[in-house]
CSV table of C-alpha atoms in Angstrom, one decimal:
chain,number,residue,atom,x,y,z
A,232,UNK,CA,38.1,18.5,-12.6
A,233,UNK,CA,38.2,16.2,-15.8
A,234,UNK,CA,35.1,15.9,-17.9
A,235,UNK,CA,33.2,12.6,-17.7
A,236,UNK,CA,33.9,10.6,-21.0
A,237,UNK,CA,30.6,10.4,-22.8
A,238,UNK,CA,30.9,6.8,-23.1
A,239,UNK,CA,31.2,6.4,-19.4
A,240,UNK,CA,28.3,8.8,-18.8
A,241,UNK,CA,26.0,6.7,-21.4
A,242,UNK,CA,27.0,3.5,-19.6
A,243,UNK,CA,26.2,4.9,-16.3
A,244,UNK,CA,22.8,6.1,-17.6
A,245,UNK,CA,22.0,2.8,-19.0
A,246,UNK,CA,22.7,1.0,-15.9
A,247,UNK,CA,20.4,3.2,-13.9
A,248,UNK,CA,17.8,3.1,-16.6
A,249,UNK,CA,17.9,-0.8,-16.7
A,250,UNK,CA,17.7,-0.8,-12.7
A,251,UNK,CA,14.6,1.2,-13.0
A,252,UNK,CA,13.1,-0.9,-15.7
A,253,UNK,CA,13.6,-4.0,-13.4
A,254,UNK,CA,12.1,-2.3,-10.5
A,255,UNK,CA,8.8,-1.0,-12.3
A,256,UNK,CA,8.5,-4.5,-14.1
A,257,UNK,CA,7.6,-3.3,-17.7
A,258,UNK,CA,6.0,-6.6,-18.6
A,259,UNK,CA,4.0,-6.4,-15.6
A,260,UNK,CA,2.9,-3.0,-16.5
A,261,UNK,CA,1.9,-4.1,-20.0
A,262,UNK,CA,-0.1,-6.8,-18.6
A,263,UNK,CA,-2.0,-4.4,-16.3
A,264,UNK,CA,-2.5,-2.0,-19.0
A,265,UNK,CA,-4.1,-4.8,-21.3
A,266,UNK,CA,-6.4,-5.8,-18.4
A,267,UNK,CA,-7.4,-2.4,-17.6
A,268,UNK,CA,-8.1,-1.5,-21.2
A,269,UNK,CA,-10.4,-4.6,-21.3
A,270,UNK,CA,-12.2,-3.5,-18.2
A,271,UNK,CA,-12.7,0.2,-19.5
A,272,UNK,CA,-14.2,-1.1,-22.4
A,273,UNK,CA,-16.7,-2.9,-21.0
A,274,UNK,CA,-20.1,-0.9,-20.7
A,275,UNK,CA,-21.1,-2.4,-17.4
A,276,UNK,CA,-18.2,-0.6,-15.6
A,277,UNK,CA,-19.9,2.8,-16.1
A,278,UNK,CA,-22.8,1.6,-13.7
A,279,UNK,CA,-20.2,2.4,-10.9
A,280,UNK,CA,-19.0,5.7,-11.6
A,281,UNK,CA,-16.4,5.7,-8.8
A,282,UNK,CA,-15.0,2.2,-9.8
A,283,UNK,CA,-14.9,3.4,-13.6
A,284,UNK,CA,-12.8,6.6,-12.6
A,285,UNK,CA,-10.5,4.5,-10.6
A,286,UNK,CA,-9.9,2.2,-13.6
A,287,UNK,CA,-9.2,4.9,-16.0
A,288,UNK,CA,-7.2,6.9,-13.8
A,289,UNK,CA,-4.9,3.9,-13.3
A,290,UNK,CA,-4.8,2.9,-17.0
A,291,UNK,CA,-3.9,6.5,-17.8
A,292,UNK,CA,-1.0,6.6,-15.1
A,293,UNK,CA,0.2,3.4,-16.2
A,294,UNK,CA,0.4,4.3,-20.0
A,295,UNK,CA,2.2,7.5,-19.1
A,296,UNK,CA,4.8,5.8,-17.0
A,297,UNK,CA,5.3,3.1,-19.6
A,298,UNK,CA,5.5,5.7,-22.2
A,299,UNK,CA,8.0,7.6,-20.1
A,300,UNK,CA,10.3,4.8,-19.6
A,301,UNK,CA,10.3,3.6,-23.2
A,302,UNK,CA,10.6,7.1,-24.4
A,303,UNK,CA,13.8,7.5,-22.2
A,304,UNK,CA,15.3,4.2,-23.4
A,305,UNK,CA,14.7,5.4,-27.0
A,306,UNK,CA,16.4,8.8,-26.3
A,307,UNK,CA,19.3,6.9,-24.9
A,308,UNK,CA,19.8,4.8,-27.8
A,309,UNK,CA,19.5,7.8,-30.1
A,310,UNK,CA,22.1,9.9,-28.3
A,311,UNK,CA,24.7,7.1,-28.4
A,312,UNK,CA,23.9,7.2,-32.3
A,313,UNK,CA,24.4,10.9,-32.3
A,314,UNK,CA,27.9,10.6,-30.6
A,315,UNK,CA,29.0,8.1,-33.4
A,316,UNK,CA,27.8,10.6,-36.1
A,317,UNK,CA,29.5,13.6,-34.3
A,318,UNK,CA,32.9,11.5,-34.2
A,319,UNK,CA,32.5,10.3,-37.9
A,320,UNK,CA,31.7,13.8,-39.1
A,321,UNK,CA,34.1,15.5,-36.6
A,322,UNK,CA,31.0,18.0,-36.1
A,323,UNK,CA,31.4,20.2,-32.8
A,324,UNK,CA,27.8,21.3,-33.1
A,325,UNK,CA,26.2,17.7,-33.2
A,326,UNK,CA,28.6,16.9,-29.9
A,327,UNK,CA,27.3,19.8,-28.2
A,328,UNK,CA,23.7,18.6,-29.1
A,329,UNK,CA,24.6,15.2,-27.9
A,330,UNK,CA,25.9,16.8,-24.6
A,331,UNK,CA,23.0,18.7,-24.1
A,332,UNK,CA,20.7,15.7,-24.7
A,333,UNK,CA,22.8,13.4,-22.2
A,334,UNK,CA,22.4,16.4,-19.4
A,335,UNK,CA,18.6,16.2,-20.0
A,336,UNK,CA,18.4,12.6,-19.7
A,337,UNK,CA,20.4,12.4,-16.7
A,338,UNK,CA,18.1,14.9,-14.9
A,339,UNK,CA,14.7,12.9,-16.2
A,340,UNK,CA,16.0,9.5,-15.2
A,341,UNK,CA,17.0,10.8,-11.9
A,342,UNK,CA,13.8,12.1,-11.4
A,343,UNK,CA,12.2,8.8,-12.3
A,344,UNK,CA,14.5,7.0,-10.1
A,345,UNK,CA,12.8,8.8,-7.3
A,346,UNK,CA,9.6,6.7,-8.1
A,347,UNK,CA,11.3,3.5,-7.6
A,348,UNK,CA,12.1,4.3,-4.1
A,349,UNK,CA,8.4,4.7,-3.0
A,350,UNK,CA,7.9,1.1,-1.7
A,351,UNK,CA,5.9,1.7,1.4
A,352,UNK,CA,2.7,0.0,2.4
A,353,UNK,CA,0.5,2.8,1.3
A,354,UNK,CA,2.8,4.6,-1.3
A,355,UNK,CA,0.8,3.7,-4.4
A,356,UNK,CA,-2.4,5.3,-3.0
A,357,UNK,CA,-4.0,8.6,-3.7
A,358,UNK,CA,-3.5,11.3,-1.0
A,359,UNK,CA,-5.7,13.0,1.3
A,360,UNK,CA,-4.4,16.4,2.3
A,361,UNK,CA,-5.4,18.6,5.0
A,362,UNK,CA,-4.1,22.0,5.9
A,363,UNK,CA,-4.7,23.9,9.3
A,364,UNK,CA,-3.8,27.6,9.9
A,365,UNK,CA,-1.8,27.8,13.2
A,366,UNK,CA,0.0,30.6,15.1
A,367,UNK,CA,-0.1,33.8,13.4
A,368,UNK,CA,-3.6,35.0,13.3
A,369,UNK,CA,-4.9,36.4,10.0
A,370,UNK,CA,-1.5,36.1,8.5
A,371,UNK,CA,-1.6,32.3,9.5
A,372,UNK,CA,-5.1,31.9,7.7
A,373,UNK,CA,-3.8,33.8,4.7
A,374,UNK,CA,-0.7,31.4,4.8
A,375,UNK,CA,-2.7,28.2,5.0
A,376,UNK,CA,-4.6,29.4,1.7
A,377,UNK,CA,-1.5,30.0,0.0
A,378,UNK,CA,-0.2,26.4,0.8
A,379,UNK,CA,-3.5,25.1,-0.4
A,380,UNK,CA,-2.9,27.0,-3.9
A,381,UNK,CA,0.6,25.9,-4.1
A,382,UNK,CA,-0.2,22.1,-3.9
A,383,UNK,CA,-3.2,22.5,-6.1
A,384,UNK,CA,-0.9,24.0,-8.6
A,385,UNK,CA,1.7,21.3,-8.1
A,386,UNK,CA,-1.1,18.6,-8.9
A,387,UNK,CA,-2.3,20.7,-12.0
A,388,UNK,CA,1.3,21.1,-13.3
A,389,UNK,CA,1.4,17.4,-13.0
A,390,UNK,CA,-2.2,16.6,-14.7
A,391,UNK,CA,-3.3,15.1,-11.3
A,392,UNK,CA,-7.1,15.6,-10.6
A,393,UNK,CA,-8.0,17.1,-7.2
A,394,UNK,CA,-11.2,17.3,-5.2
A,395,UNK,CA,-11.6,19.7,-2.4
A,396,UNK,CA,-14.0,18.2,0.3
A,397,UNK,CA,-14.2,21.2,2.8
A,398,UNK,CA,-12.8,24.6,3.2
A,399,UNK,CA,-13.5,26.6,6.4
A,400,UNK,CA,-12.9,30.4,5.5
A,401,UNK,CA,-11.4,32.9,8.2
A,402,UNK,CA,-13.4,35.8,9.0
A,403,UNK,CA,-10.8,38.5,7.9
A,404,UNK,CA,-8.7,36.5,5.0
A,405,UNK,CA,-7.4,33.1,4.1
A,406,UNK,CA,-8.8,29.8,5.6
A,407,UNK,CA,-9.0,28.2,9.0
A,408,UNK,CA,-8.5,24.8,7.2
A,409,UNK,CA,-9.1,22.7,4.0
A,410,UNK,CA,-9.3,19.1,3.0
A,411,UNK,CA,-8.7,17.8,-0.5
A,412,UNK,CA,-7.7,14.6,-2.2
A,413,UNK,CA,-4.9,14.2,-5.1
A,414,UNK,CA,-6.3,11.4,-7.2
A,415,UNK,CA,-3.2,10.0,-8.8
A,416,UNK,CA,-1.5,6.8,-8.1
A,417,UNK,CA,1.4,7.2,-5.7
A,418,UNK,CA,0.2,10.6,-4.6
A,419,UNK,CA,0.5,9.6,-1.0
A,420,UNK,CA,4.0,8.1,-1.3
A,421,UNK,CA,5.0,11.4,-3.3
A,422,UNK,CA,3.5,13.9,-0.7
A,423,UNK,CA,4.0,12.2,2.5
A,424,UNK,CA,7.2,13.6,3.2
A,425,UNK,CA,5.4,17.2,3.0
A,426,UNK,CA,3.5,16.2,6.4
A,427,UNK,CA,4.6,18.9,9.0
A,428,UNK,CA,4.7,22.6,10.0
A,429,UNK,CA,5.5,25.2,7.3
A,430,UNK,CA,6.7,28.5,8.6
A,431,UNK,CA,6.3,31.8,6.6
A,432,UNK,CA,8.3,34.9,7.4
A,433,UNK,CA,7.2,38.1,5.4
A,434,UNK,CA,6.0,41.8,5.7
A,435,UNK,CA,2.3,41.3,6.8
A,436,UNK,CA,0.1,42.8,4.4
A,437,UNK,CA,-2.4,42.9,7.2
A,438,UNK,CA,-0.2,45.1,9.4
A,439,UNK,CA,-0.8,48.9,8.8
A,440,UNK,CA,2.8,49.4,10.4
A,441,UNK,CA,4.5,47.1,7.8
A,442,UNK,CA,6.1,44.8,10.4
A,443,UNK,CA,7.5,41.5,9.5
A,444,UNK,CA,5.2,38.6,10.6
A,445,UNK,CA,6.0,35.0,11.4
A,446,UNK,CA,3.2,32.5,10.7
A,447,UNK,CA,2.6,28.7,10.8
A,448,UNK,CA,0.3,26.2,8.9
A,449,UNK,CA,0.2,22.6,9.2
A,450,UNK,CA,0.0,19.9,6.7
A,451,UNK,CA,-1.3,16.4,7.2
A,452,UNK,CA,-1.2,13.8,4.5
A,453,UNK,CA,-2.7,10.5,4.8
A,454,UNK,CA,-3.5,7.6,2.2
A,455,UNK,CA,-6.9,7.4,0.8
A,456,UNK,CA,-8.6,4.1,2.1
A,457,UNK,CA,-9.6,1.5,-0.1
A,458,UNK,CA,-12.1,-1.3,0.2
A,459,UNK,CA,-9.4,-4.0,1.3
A,460,UNK,CA,-8.8,-1.9,4.6
A,461,UNK,CA,-10.5,-3.0,7.7
A,462,UNK,CA,-11.2,0.3,10.0
A,463,UNK,CA,-14.2,-0.6,12.5
A,464,UNK,CA,-16.0,2.5,13.7
A,465,UNK,CA,-18.8,2.3,16.1
A,466,UNK,CA,-21.4,4.5,15.4
A,467,UNK,CA,-21.8,5.3,19.1
A,468,UNK,CA,-18.3,6.9,18.9
A,469,UNK,CA,-19.6,9.4,16.4
A,470,UNK,CA,-21.1,12.9,16.8
A,471,UNK,CA,-22.7,13.8,13.6
A,472,UNK,CA,-23.6,17.6,13.1
A,473,UNK,CA,-25.1,19.1,9.9
A,474,UNK,CA,-24.8,22.9,8.9
A,475,UNK,CA,-25.2,25.3,5.7
A,476,UNK,CA,-22.2,25.2,3.3
A,477,UNK,CA,-20.6,28.7,3.2
A,478,UNK,CA,-17.9,30.4,1.0
A,479,UNK,CA,-15.7,33.4,2.0
A,480,UNK,CA,-17.5,36.4,3.4
A,481,UNK,CA,-20.2,33.9,4.7
A,482,UNK,CA,-22.0,33.5,1.2
A,483,UNK,CA,-24.0,30.5,1.2
A,484,UNK,CA,-23.0,27.7,-1.3
A,485,UNK,CA,-26.4,26.2,-1.3
A,486,UNK,CA,-29.5,26.9,0.5
A,487,UNK,CA,-29.7,23.5,2.6
A,488,UNK,CA,-28.1,22.4,5.7
A,489,UNK,CA,-26.2,19.7,3.5
A,490,UNK,CA,-22.5,20.0,4.9
A,491,UNK,CA,-21.7,17.3,7.4
A,492,UNK,CA,-19.2,17.3,10.4
A,493,UNK,CA,-18.3,14.2,12.0
A,494,UNK,CA,-16.4,13.8,15.5
A,495,UNK,CA,-14.8,10.7,16.6
A,496,UNK,CA,-15.1,11.1,20.2
A,497,UNK,CA,-12.5,8.5,21.1
A,498,UNK,CA,-9.8,10.2,19.2
A,499,UNK,CA,-11.1,13.7,18.8
A,500,UNK,CA,-10.6,13.6,15.3
A,501,UNK,CA,-13.0,16.1,13.3
A,502,UNK,CA,-13.7,15.8,9.6
A,503,UNK,CA,-16.2,17.8,7.2
A,504,UNK,CA,-17.3,17.7,3.9
A,505,UNK,CA,-19.4,20.4,2.0
A,506,UNK,CA,-18.6,20.0,-1.7
A,507,UNK,CA,-21.5,17.7,-2.4
A,508,UNK,CA,-25.3,19.0,-2.8
A,509,UNK,CA,-26.6,16.0,-0.9
A,510,UNK,CA,-26.2,15.5,3.0
A,511,UNK,CA,-25.9,11.8,2.4
A,512,UNK,CA,-23.1,12.2,-0.1
A,513,UNK,CA,-21.3,14.6,2.2
A,514,UNK,CA,-21.7,12.0,4.9
A,515,UNK,CA,-20.1,9.3,3.0
A,516,UNK,CA,-17.3,11.5,1.8
A,517,UNK,CA,-16.6,12.7,5.5
A,518,UNK,CA,-16.7,8.9,6.7
A,519,UNK,CA,-14.1,8.1,4.0
A,520,UNK,CA,-11.9,10.8,5.3
A,521,UNK,CA,-12.4,9.7,8.9
A,522,UNK,CA,-11.4,6.2,7.8
A,523,UNK,CA,-8.2,7.5,6.3
A,524,UNK,CA,-7.4,9.4,9.3
A,525,UNK,CA,-8.0,6.5,11.6
A,526,UNK,CA,-5.8,4.1,9.5
A,527,UNK,CA,-3.0,6.4,9.4
A,528,UNK,CA,-3.3,6.8,13.2
A,529,UNK,CA,-3.2,2.9,13.3
A,530,UNK,CA,-0.1,2.8,11.2
A,531,UNK,CA,1.5,5.3,13.4
A,532,UNK,CA,0.8,3.3,16.6
A,533,UNK,CA,2.1,0.2,15.2
A,534,UNK,CA,5.3,2.0,14.1
A,535,UNK,CA,5.9,3.5,17.5
A,536,UNK,CA,5.1,0.2,18.9
A,537,UNK,CA,7.8,-1.5,16.9
A,538,UNK,CA,10.4,1.1,17.4
A,539,UNK,CA,9.7,1.1,21.3
A,540,UNK,CA,10.5,-2.8,21.2
A,541,UNK,CA,13.5,-1.9,19.2
A,542,UNK,CA,14.5,0.7,21.8
A,543,UNK,CA,14.3,3.5,19.4
A,544,UNK,CA,12.8,7.1,19.6
A,545,UNK,CA,10.3,7.9,17.1
A,546,UNK,CA,10.3,11.2,15.4
A,547,UNK,CA,7.3,13.5,15.4
A,548,UNK,CA,5.9,14.5,12.0
A,549,UNK,CA,4.4,17.5,13.7
A,550,UNK,CA,7.5,19.6,13.8
A,551,UNK,CA,8.8,22.4,11.5
A,552,UNK,CA,10.1,21.0,8.1
A,553,UNK,CA,10.2,24.0,5.9
A,554,UNK,CA,11.0,27.6,6.0
A,555,UNK,CA,9.5,30.2,3.4
A,556,UNK,CA,11.3,33.5,3.8
A,557,UNK,CA,10.1,36.7,1.8
A,558,UNK,CA,11.7,39.3,3.7
A,559,UNK,CA,14.5,40.6,4.6
A,560,UNK,CA,15.7,38.2,1.8
A,561,UNK,CA,14.0,35.7,-0.4
A,562,UNK,CA,14.7,32.0,0.0
A,563,UNK,CA,12.8,28.5,0.7
A,564,UNK,CA,14.7,26.3,2.7
A,565,UNK,CA,13.9,22.4,3.8
A,566,UNK,CA,15.2,21.8,7.2
A,567,UNK,CA,15.7,18.2,6.8
A,568,UNK,CA,17.3,17.9,3.4
A,569,UNK,CA,18.9,21.3,3.1
A,570,UNK,CA,17.6,21.9,-0.3
A,571,UNK,CA,17.3,25.8,-0.9
A,572,UNK,CA,15.3,27.8,-3.8
A,573,UNK,CA,15.8,31.5,-4.3
A,574,UNK,CA,12.4,32.0,-6.0
A,575,UNK,CA,9.7,31.7,-3.3
A,576,UNK,CA,7.2,33.0,-5.9
A,577,UNK,CA,7.9,30.1,-8.0
A,578,UNK,CA,7.8,27.6,-5.2
A,579,UNK,CA,4.4,29.1,-4.2
A,580,UNK,CA,3.1,28.6,-7.8
A,581,UNK,CA,3.9,24.8,-7.4
A,582,UNK,CA,7.4,24.2,-8.4
A,583,UNK,CA,8.2,21.9,-5.4
A,584,UNK,CA,9.4,18.7,-7.3
A,585,UNK,CA,13.1,19.5,-6.1
A,586,UNK,CA,12.0,19.5,-2.6
A,587,UNK,CA,9.8,16.5,-2.8
A,588,UNK,CA,12.4,14.6,-4.5
A,589,UNK,CA,15.2,15.3,-1.8
A,590,UNK,CA,12.5,14.2,0.9
A,591,UNK,CA,11.8,11.0,-0.7
A,592,UNK,CA,15.5,10.2,-0.9
A,593,UNK,CA,15.9,11.3,2.7
A,594,UNK,CA,13.1,9.4,3.9
A,595,UNK,CA,14.3,6.3,2.2
A,596,UNK,CA,17.8,6.6,3.6
A,597,UNK,CA,16.3,7.1,7.1
A,598,UNK,CA,13.9,3.9,6.6
A,599,UNK,CA,17.1,1.9,5.5
A,600,UNK,CA,19.0,3.2,8.3
A,601,UNK,CA,16.3,2.1,10.9
A,602,UNK,CA,15.9,-1.4,9.3
A,603,UNK,CA,19.6,-2.3,9.8
């Protein structure tokens, strides 16, 4: 197989980056940054802490994205100069340096291209993630906790703030469920393909006979609601319970009955919040979680209705999407995209970008096919 001519590769990367710049609308980003900087400089903004945090997070994200694109453009221009220098000097070392930089640029531009594929109605929202232990007993509870750590580590690697709203601990080990937010623009568009059942195969650390155990945990990802969303909730449809927050082993987080559990009776949706010390704050947060789940339910019902009118069958998101095998061999494999990783320890430590990027492309392709 003949090597790709550097000039052709540079033209290819330039074309891809130009397309990305057009989709992202860099001039529009610069205008938004200027407006957000003006807002953040207003002392009155900080009278509303939640609004202030939204503004600063959005500003930080846009500045980072713009800097990333401009940096790639500068590096692409610089590497072209490097090739010219290598040719003039007939310098093999400089040529290898340029080749290495082109390979790195190709990977980074490809990663950035994935961002342009997120154009869904709610893709730019923050994400609300819920993890539930499913079949597998104590192993499933332990597995749910490992998944929680994996996504929190992924967010940490990217510098995305997170907030855990509620964690229900299992009696022996692990967790029954947890709900947390990833507070970054496009977190929902990035993570929505992770929605589904995750399957773990390993030698159970809880089995004194050392037998292999298969356990399951379900992941639910919905967009965080915003003020513009209209979700009507009748107070008569709610059952609200208060209880004492608790940590692993039953240790009290605080000594008041401040944790709140809300049950939406018509749908059976149950949400909880225990991270705040105030019962009112926990109730407000839990209502936000309920609104997010009802919004997603409404969106899914509308999508199913459209698919029904088209004579199409809808795909259940509650199906198994990925296997994590630790015994008798080690591999993580996505059942939709076919992406594999031979180092499960790294994946469970948050290195999941390869899986996420592949599933975003996979979902975009399926959506394009459905629209035809």
